[in-house]
JSON list of C-alpha atoms in Angstrom, two decimals:
[
{"chain": "A", "resi": 19, "resn": "UNK", "atom": "CA", "xyz": [-84.84, -1.45, 24.98]},
{"chain": "A", "resi": 20, "resn": "UNK", "atom": "CA", "xyz": [-87.62, 0.93, 26.03]},
{"chain": "A", "resi": 21, "resn": "UNK", "atom": "CA", "xyz": [-88.95, -1.67, 28.51]},
{"chain": "A", "resi": 22, "resn": "UNK", "atom": "CA", "xyz": [-85.47, -2.33, 29.90]},
{"chain": "A", "resi": 23, "resn": "UNK", "atom": "CA", "xyz": [-84.72, 1.37, 30.38]},
{"chain": "A", "resi": 24, "resn": "UNK", "atom": "CA", "xyz": [-88.04, 1.86, 32.18]},
{"chain": "A", "resi": 25, "resn": "UNK", "atom": "CA", "xyz": [-87.32, -1.16, 34.41]},
{"chain": "A", "resi": 26, "resn": "UNK", "atom": "CA", "xyz": [-83.90, 0.27, 35.31]},
{"chain": "A", "resi": 27, "resn": "UNK", "atom": "CA", "xyz": [-85.56, 3.59, 36.16]},
{"chain": "A", "resi": 28, "resn": "UNK", "atom": "CA", "xyz": [-88.20, 1.88, 38.33]},
{"chain": "A", "resi": 29, "resn": "UNK", "atom": "CA", "xyz": [-85.46, 0.03, 40.24]},
{"chain": "A", "resi": 30, "resn": "UNK", "atom": "CA", "xyz": [-83.42, 3.20, 40.79]},
{"chain": "A", "resi": 31, "resn": "UNK", "atom": "CA", "xyz": [-80.47, 2.05, 38.68]},
{"chain": "A", "resi": 32, "resn": "UNK", "atom": "CA", "xyz": [-77.90, 4.73, 37.79]},
{"chain": "A", "resi": 33, "resn": "UNK", "atom": "CA", "xyz": [-75.01, 4.69, 35.34]},
{"chain": "A", "resi": 34, "resn": "UNK", "atom": "CA", "xyz": [-71.94, 6.78, 34.54]},
{"chain": "A", "resi": 35, "resn": "UNK", "atom": "CA", "xyz": [-72.03, 6.11, 30.78]},
{"chain": "A", "resi": 36, "resn": "UNK", "atom": "CA", "xyz": [-74.85, 5.02, 28.48]},
{"chain": "A", "resi": 37, "resn": "UNK", "atom": "CA", "xyz": [-74.49, 4.33, 24.76]},
{"chain": "A", "resi": 38, "resn": "UNK", "atom": "CA", "xyz": [-77.67, 4.57, 22.69]},
{"chain": "A", "resi": 39, "resn": "UNK", "atom": "CA", "xyz": [-77.24, 3.15, 19.17]},
{"chain": "A", "resi": 40, "resn": "UNK", "atom": "CA", "xyz": [-80.73, 2.07, 18.10]},
{"chain": "A", "resi": 41, "resn": "UNK", "atom": "CA", "xyz": [-81.65, 0.72, 14.68]},
{"chain": "A", "resi": 42, "resn": "UNK", "atom": "CA", "xyz": [-82.97, 3.12, 12.05]},
{"chain": "A", "resi": 43, "resn": "UNK", "atom": "CA", "xyz": [-86.27, 4.60, 13.30]},
{"chain": "A", "resi": 44, "resn": "UNK", "atom": "CA", "xyz": [-87.27, 6.26, 10.03]},
{"chain": "A", "resi": 45, "resn": "UNK", "atom": "CA", "xyz": [-87.44, 4.73, 6.54]},
{"chain": "A", "resi": 46, "resn": "UNK", "atom": "CA", "xyz": [-89.43, 7.50, 4.81]},
{"chain": "A", "resi": 47, "resn": "UNK", "atom": "CA", "xyz": [-90.63, 11.06, 5.40]},
{"chain": "A", "resi": 48, "resn": "UNK", "atom": "CA", "xyz": [-94.04, 9.93, 6.63]},
{"chain": "A", "resi": 49, "resn": "UNK", "atom": "CA", "xyz": [-92.33, 8.21, 9.60]},
{"chain": "A", "resi": 50, "resn": "UNK", "atom": "CA", "xyz": [-90.22, 11.20, 10.65]},
{"chain": "A", "resi": 51, "resn": "UNK", "atom": "CA", "xyz": [-92.53, 12.54, 13.38]},
{"chain": "A", "resi": 52, "resn": "UNK", "atom": "CA", "xyz": [-92.91, 9.11, 14.96]},
{"chain": "A", "resi": 53, "resn": "UNK", "atom": "CA", "xyz": [-89.16, 8.63, 14.80]},
{"chain": "A", "resi": 54, "resn": "UNK", "atom": "CA", "xyz": [-88.65, 11.97, 16.55]},
{"chain": "A", "resi": 55, "resn": "UNK", "atom": "CA", "xyz": [-90.89, 10.80, 19.38]},
{"chain": "A", "resi": 56, "resn": "UNK", "atom": "CA", "xyz": [-89.02, 7.50, 19.59]},
{"chain": "A", "resi": 57, "resn": "UNK", "atom": "CA", "xyz": [-85.59, 9.15, 19.69]},
{"chain": "A", "resi": 58, "resn": "UNK", "atom": "CA", "xyz": [-86.80, 11.65, 22.28]},
{"chain": "A", "resi": 59, "resn": "UNK", "atom": "CA", "xyz": [-88.28, 8.94, 24.51]},
{"chain": "A", "resi": 60, "resn": "UNK", "atom": "CA", "xyz": [-85.27, 6.62, 24.37]},
{"chain": "A", "resi": 61, "resn": "UNK", "atom": "CA", "xyz": [-82.84, 9.48, 25.08]},
{"chain": "A", "resi": 62, "resn": "UNK", "atom": "CA", "xyz": [-85.01, 10.89, 27.88]},
{"chain": "A", "resi": 63, "resn": "UNK", "atom": "CA", "xyz": [-85.04, 7.48, 29.56]},
{"chain": "A", "resi": 64, "resn": "UNK", "atom": "CA", "xyz": [-81.26, 7.19, 29.21]},
{"chain": "A", "resi": 65, "resn": "UNK", "atom": "CA", "xyz": [-80.72, 10.70, 30.59]},
{"chain": "A", "resi": 66, "resn": "UNK", "atom": "CA", "xyz": [-82.87, 9.87, 33.62]},
{"chain": "A", "resi": 67, "resn": "UNK", "atom": "CA", "xyz": [-80.58, 6.91, 34.35]},
{"chain": "A", "resi": 68, "resn": "UNK", "atom": "CA", "xyz": [-77.32, 8.87, 34.31]},
{"chain": "A", "resi": 69, "resn": "UNK", "atom": "CA", "xyz": [-75.52, 9.99, 37.44]},
{"chain": "A", "resi": 70, "resn": "UNK", "atom": "CA", "xyz": [-74.72, 13.72, 37.59]},
{"chain": "A", "resi": 71, "resn": "UNK", "atom": "CA", "xyz": [-71.74, 14.25, 35.30]},
{"chain": "A", "resi": 72, "resn": "UNK", "atom": "CA", "xyz": [-72.58, 11.06, 33.41]},
{"chain": "A", "resi": 73, "resn": "UNK", "atom": "CA", "xyz": [-72.00, 10.75, 29.69]},
{"chain": "A", "resi": 74, "resn": "UNK", "atom": "CA", "xyz": [-74.62, 9.90, 27.07]},
{"chain": "A", "resi": 75, "resn": "UNK", "atom": "CA", "xyz": [-73.30, 8.73, 23.71]},
{"chain": "A", "resi": 76, "resn": "UNK", "atom": "CA", "xyz": [-76.27, 8.70, 21.37]},
{"chain": "A", "resi": 77, "resn": "UNK", "atom": "CA", "xyz": [-76.51, 7.95, 17.68]},
{"chain": "A", "resi": 78, "resn": "UNK", "atom": "CA", "xyz": [-78.90, 7.93, 14.75]},
{"chain": "A", "resi": 79, "resn": "UNK", "atom": "CA", "xyz": [-78.40, 6.07, 11.48]},
{"chain": "A", "resi": 80, "resn": "UNK", "atom": "CA", "xyz": [-81.49, 7.55, 9.84]},
{"chain": "A", "resi": 81, "resn": "UNK", "atom": "CA", "xyz": [-80.62, 9.60, 6.77]},
{"chain": "A", "resi": 82, "resn": "UNK", "atom": "CA", "xyz": [-83.81, 11.66, 7.05]},
{"chain": "A", "resi": 83, "resn": "UNK", "atom": "CA", "xyz": [-82.86, 12.72, 10.60]},
{"chain": "A", "resi": 84, "resn": "UNK", "atom": "CA", "xyz": [-80.60, 15.77, 10.26]},
{"chain": "A", "resi": 85, "resn": "UNK", "atom": "CA", "xyz": [-77.88, 16.47, 12.82]},
{"chain": "A", "resi": 86, "resn": "UNK", "atom": "CA", "xyz": [-79.62, 19.71, 13.82]},
{"chain": "A", "resi": 87, "resn": "UNK", "atom": "CA", "xyz": [-82.95, 17.96, 14.38]},
{"chain": "A", "resi": 88, "resn": "UNK", "atom": "CA", "xyz": [-81.27, 15.13, 16.30]},
{"chain": "A", "resi": 89, "resn": "UNK", "atom": "CA", "xyz": [-79.47, 17.64, 18.54]},
{"chain": "A", "resi": 90, "resn": "UNK", "atom": "CA", "xyz": [-82.76, 19.44, 19.25]},
{"chain": "A", "resi": 91, "resn": "UNK", "atom": "CA", "xyz": [-84.43, 16.13, 20.12]},
{"chain": "A", "resi": 92, "resn": "UNK", "atom": "CA", "xyz": [-81.66, 15.34, 22.62]},
{"chain": "A", "resi": 93, "resn": "UNK", "atom": "CA", "xyz": [-81.93, 18.83, 24.16]},
{"chain": "A", "resi": 94, "resn": "UNK", "atom": "CA", "xyz": [-85.71, 18.43, 24.46]},
{"chain": "A", "resi": 95, "resn": "UNK", "atom": "CA", "xyz": [-85.23, 14.98, 26.00]},
{"chain": "A", "resi": 96, "resn": "UNK", "atom": "CA", "xyz": [-82.96, 16.49, 28.67]},
{"chain": "A", "resi": 97, "resn": "UNK", "atom": "CA", "xyz": [-85.57, 19.16, 29.43]},
{"chain": "A", "resi": 98, "resn": "UNK", "atom": "CA", "xyz": [-88.30, 16.52, 29.73]},
{"chain": "A", "resi": 99, "resn": "UNK", "atom": "CA", "xyz": [-86.00, 14.48, 31.99]},
{"chain": "A", "resi": 100, "resn": "UNK", "atom": "CA", "xyz": [-85.54, 17.53, 34.23]},
{"chain": "A", "resi": 101, "resn": "UNK", "atom": "CA", "xyz": [-81.79, 17.58, 33.63]},
{"chain": "A", "resi": 102, "resn": "UNK", "atom": "CA", "xyz": [-79.26, 20.00, 32.19]},
{"chain": "A", "resi": 103, "resn": "UNK", "atom": "CA", "xyz": [-76.89, 18.78, 29.54]},
{"chain": "A", "resi": 104, "resn": "UNK", "atom": "CA", "xyz": [-73.82, 19.84, 27.62]},
{"chain": "A", "resi": 105, "resn": "UNK", "atom": "CA", "xyz": [-72.95, 18.75, 24.09]},
{"chain": "A", "resi": 106, "resn": "UNK", "atom": "CA", "xyz": [-69.26, 17.91, 24.36]},
{"chain": "A", "resi": 107, "resn": "UNK", "atom": "CA", "xyz": [-68.65, 16.26, 20.98]},
{"chain": "A", "resi": 108, "resn": "UNK", "atom": "CA", "xyz": [-70.43, 15.68, 17.69]},
{"chain": "A", "resi": 109, "resn": "UNK", "atom": "CA", "xyz": [-69.82, 12.62, 15.54]},
{"chain": "A", "resi": 110, "resn": "UNK", "atom": "CA", "xyz": [-70.48, 11.80, 11.89]},
{"chain": "A", "resi": 111, "resn": "UNK", "atom": "CA", "xyz": [-69.69, 8.95, 9.59]},
{"chain": "A", "resi": 112, "resn": "UNK", "atom": "CA", "xyz": [-66.08, 8.42, 8.57]},
{"chain": "A", "resi": 113, "resn": "UNK", "atom": "CA", "xyz": [-64.49, 9.65, 5.36]},
{"chain": "A", "resi": 114, "resn": "UNK", "atom": "CA", "xyz": [-64.90, 6.20, 3.78]},
{"chain": "A", "resi": 115, "resn": "UNK", "atom": "CA", "xyz": [-68.66, 6.95, 3.66]},
{"chain": "A", "resi": 116, "resn": "UNK", "atom": "CA", "xyz": [-68.69, 10.11, 1.52]},
{"chain": "A", "resi": 117, "resn": "UNK", "atom": "CA", "xyz": [-71.90, 12.08, 1.02]},
{"chain": "A", "resi": 118, "resn": "UNK", "atom": "CA", "xyz": [-73.04, 12.89, -2.51]},
{"chain": "A", "resi": 119, "resn": "UNK", "atom": "CA", "xyz": [-73.73, 16.64, -2.78]},
{"chain": "A", "resi": 120, "resn": "UNK", "atom": "CA", "xyz": [-77.18, 16.10, -4.28]},
{"chain": "A", "resi": 121, "resn": "UNK", "atom": "CA", "xyz": [-78.19, 13.47, -1.71]},
{"chain": "A", "resi": 122, "resn": "UNK", "atom": "CA", "xyz": [-77.91, 14.95, 1.81]},
{"chain": "A", "resi": 123, "resn": "UNK", "atom": "CA", "xyz": [-79.70, 11.90, 3.25]},
{"chain": "A", "resi": 124, "resn": "UNK", "atom": "CA", "xyz": [-76.41, 10.11, 2.57]},
{"chain": "A", "resi": 125, "resn": "UNK", "atom": "CA", "xyz": [-75.16, 11.73, 5.78]},
{"chain": "A", "resi": 126, "resn": "UNK", "atom": "CA", "xyz": [-77.01, 9.03, 7.66]},
{"chain": "A", "resi": 127, "resn": "UNK", "atom": "CA", "xyz": [-74.77, 8.44, 10.69]},
{"chain": "A", "resi": 128, "resn": "UNK", "atom": "CA", "xyz": [-74.63, 11.13, 13.33]},
{"chain": "A", "resi": 129, "resn": "UNK", "atom": "CA", "xyz": [-74.13, 11.20, 17.06]},
{"chain": "A", "resi": 130, "resn": "UNK", "atom": "CA", "xyz": [-73.40, 13.28, 20.11]},
{"chain": "A", "resi": 131, "resn": "UNK", "atom": "CA", "xyz": [-71.52, 12.91, 23.36]},
{"chain": "A", "resi": 132, "resn": "UNK", "atom": "CA", "xyz": [-73.42, 14.73, 26.10]},
{"chain": "A", "resi": 133, "resn": "UNK", "atom": "CA", "xyz": [-72.52, 15.40, 29.71]},
{"chain": "A", "resi": 134, "resn": "UNK", "atom": "CA", "xyz": [-75.64, 15.28, 31.86]},
{"chain": "A", "resi": 135, "resn": "UNK", "atom": "CA", "xyz": [-75.73, 17.40, 34.98]}
]
């Protein structure tokens, strides 16, 4: 996907909506920093491809990636892309995937809808 996004950027492709739903980037705590870089890079590339007013729908299914950290990564990706963004909706897993109080990593699915200016 990274190669494809870069190729689209090189060819000047632009989109109104992009959905980023990559596989889990982090299996354990030692991989978290690398996963942060991967999520930032993939979202930055997507943001660069959006027309002004375009919508990015981006998701993480990594339990070790908190919603707050994921939101910060997306905001940083927009800054690195030279674009302003607005978080217009936050998503989480449905009620049929309850989270055990003593296992916050069970809140594994999170996402955001962002308008990119």
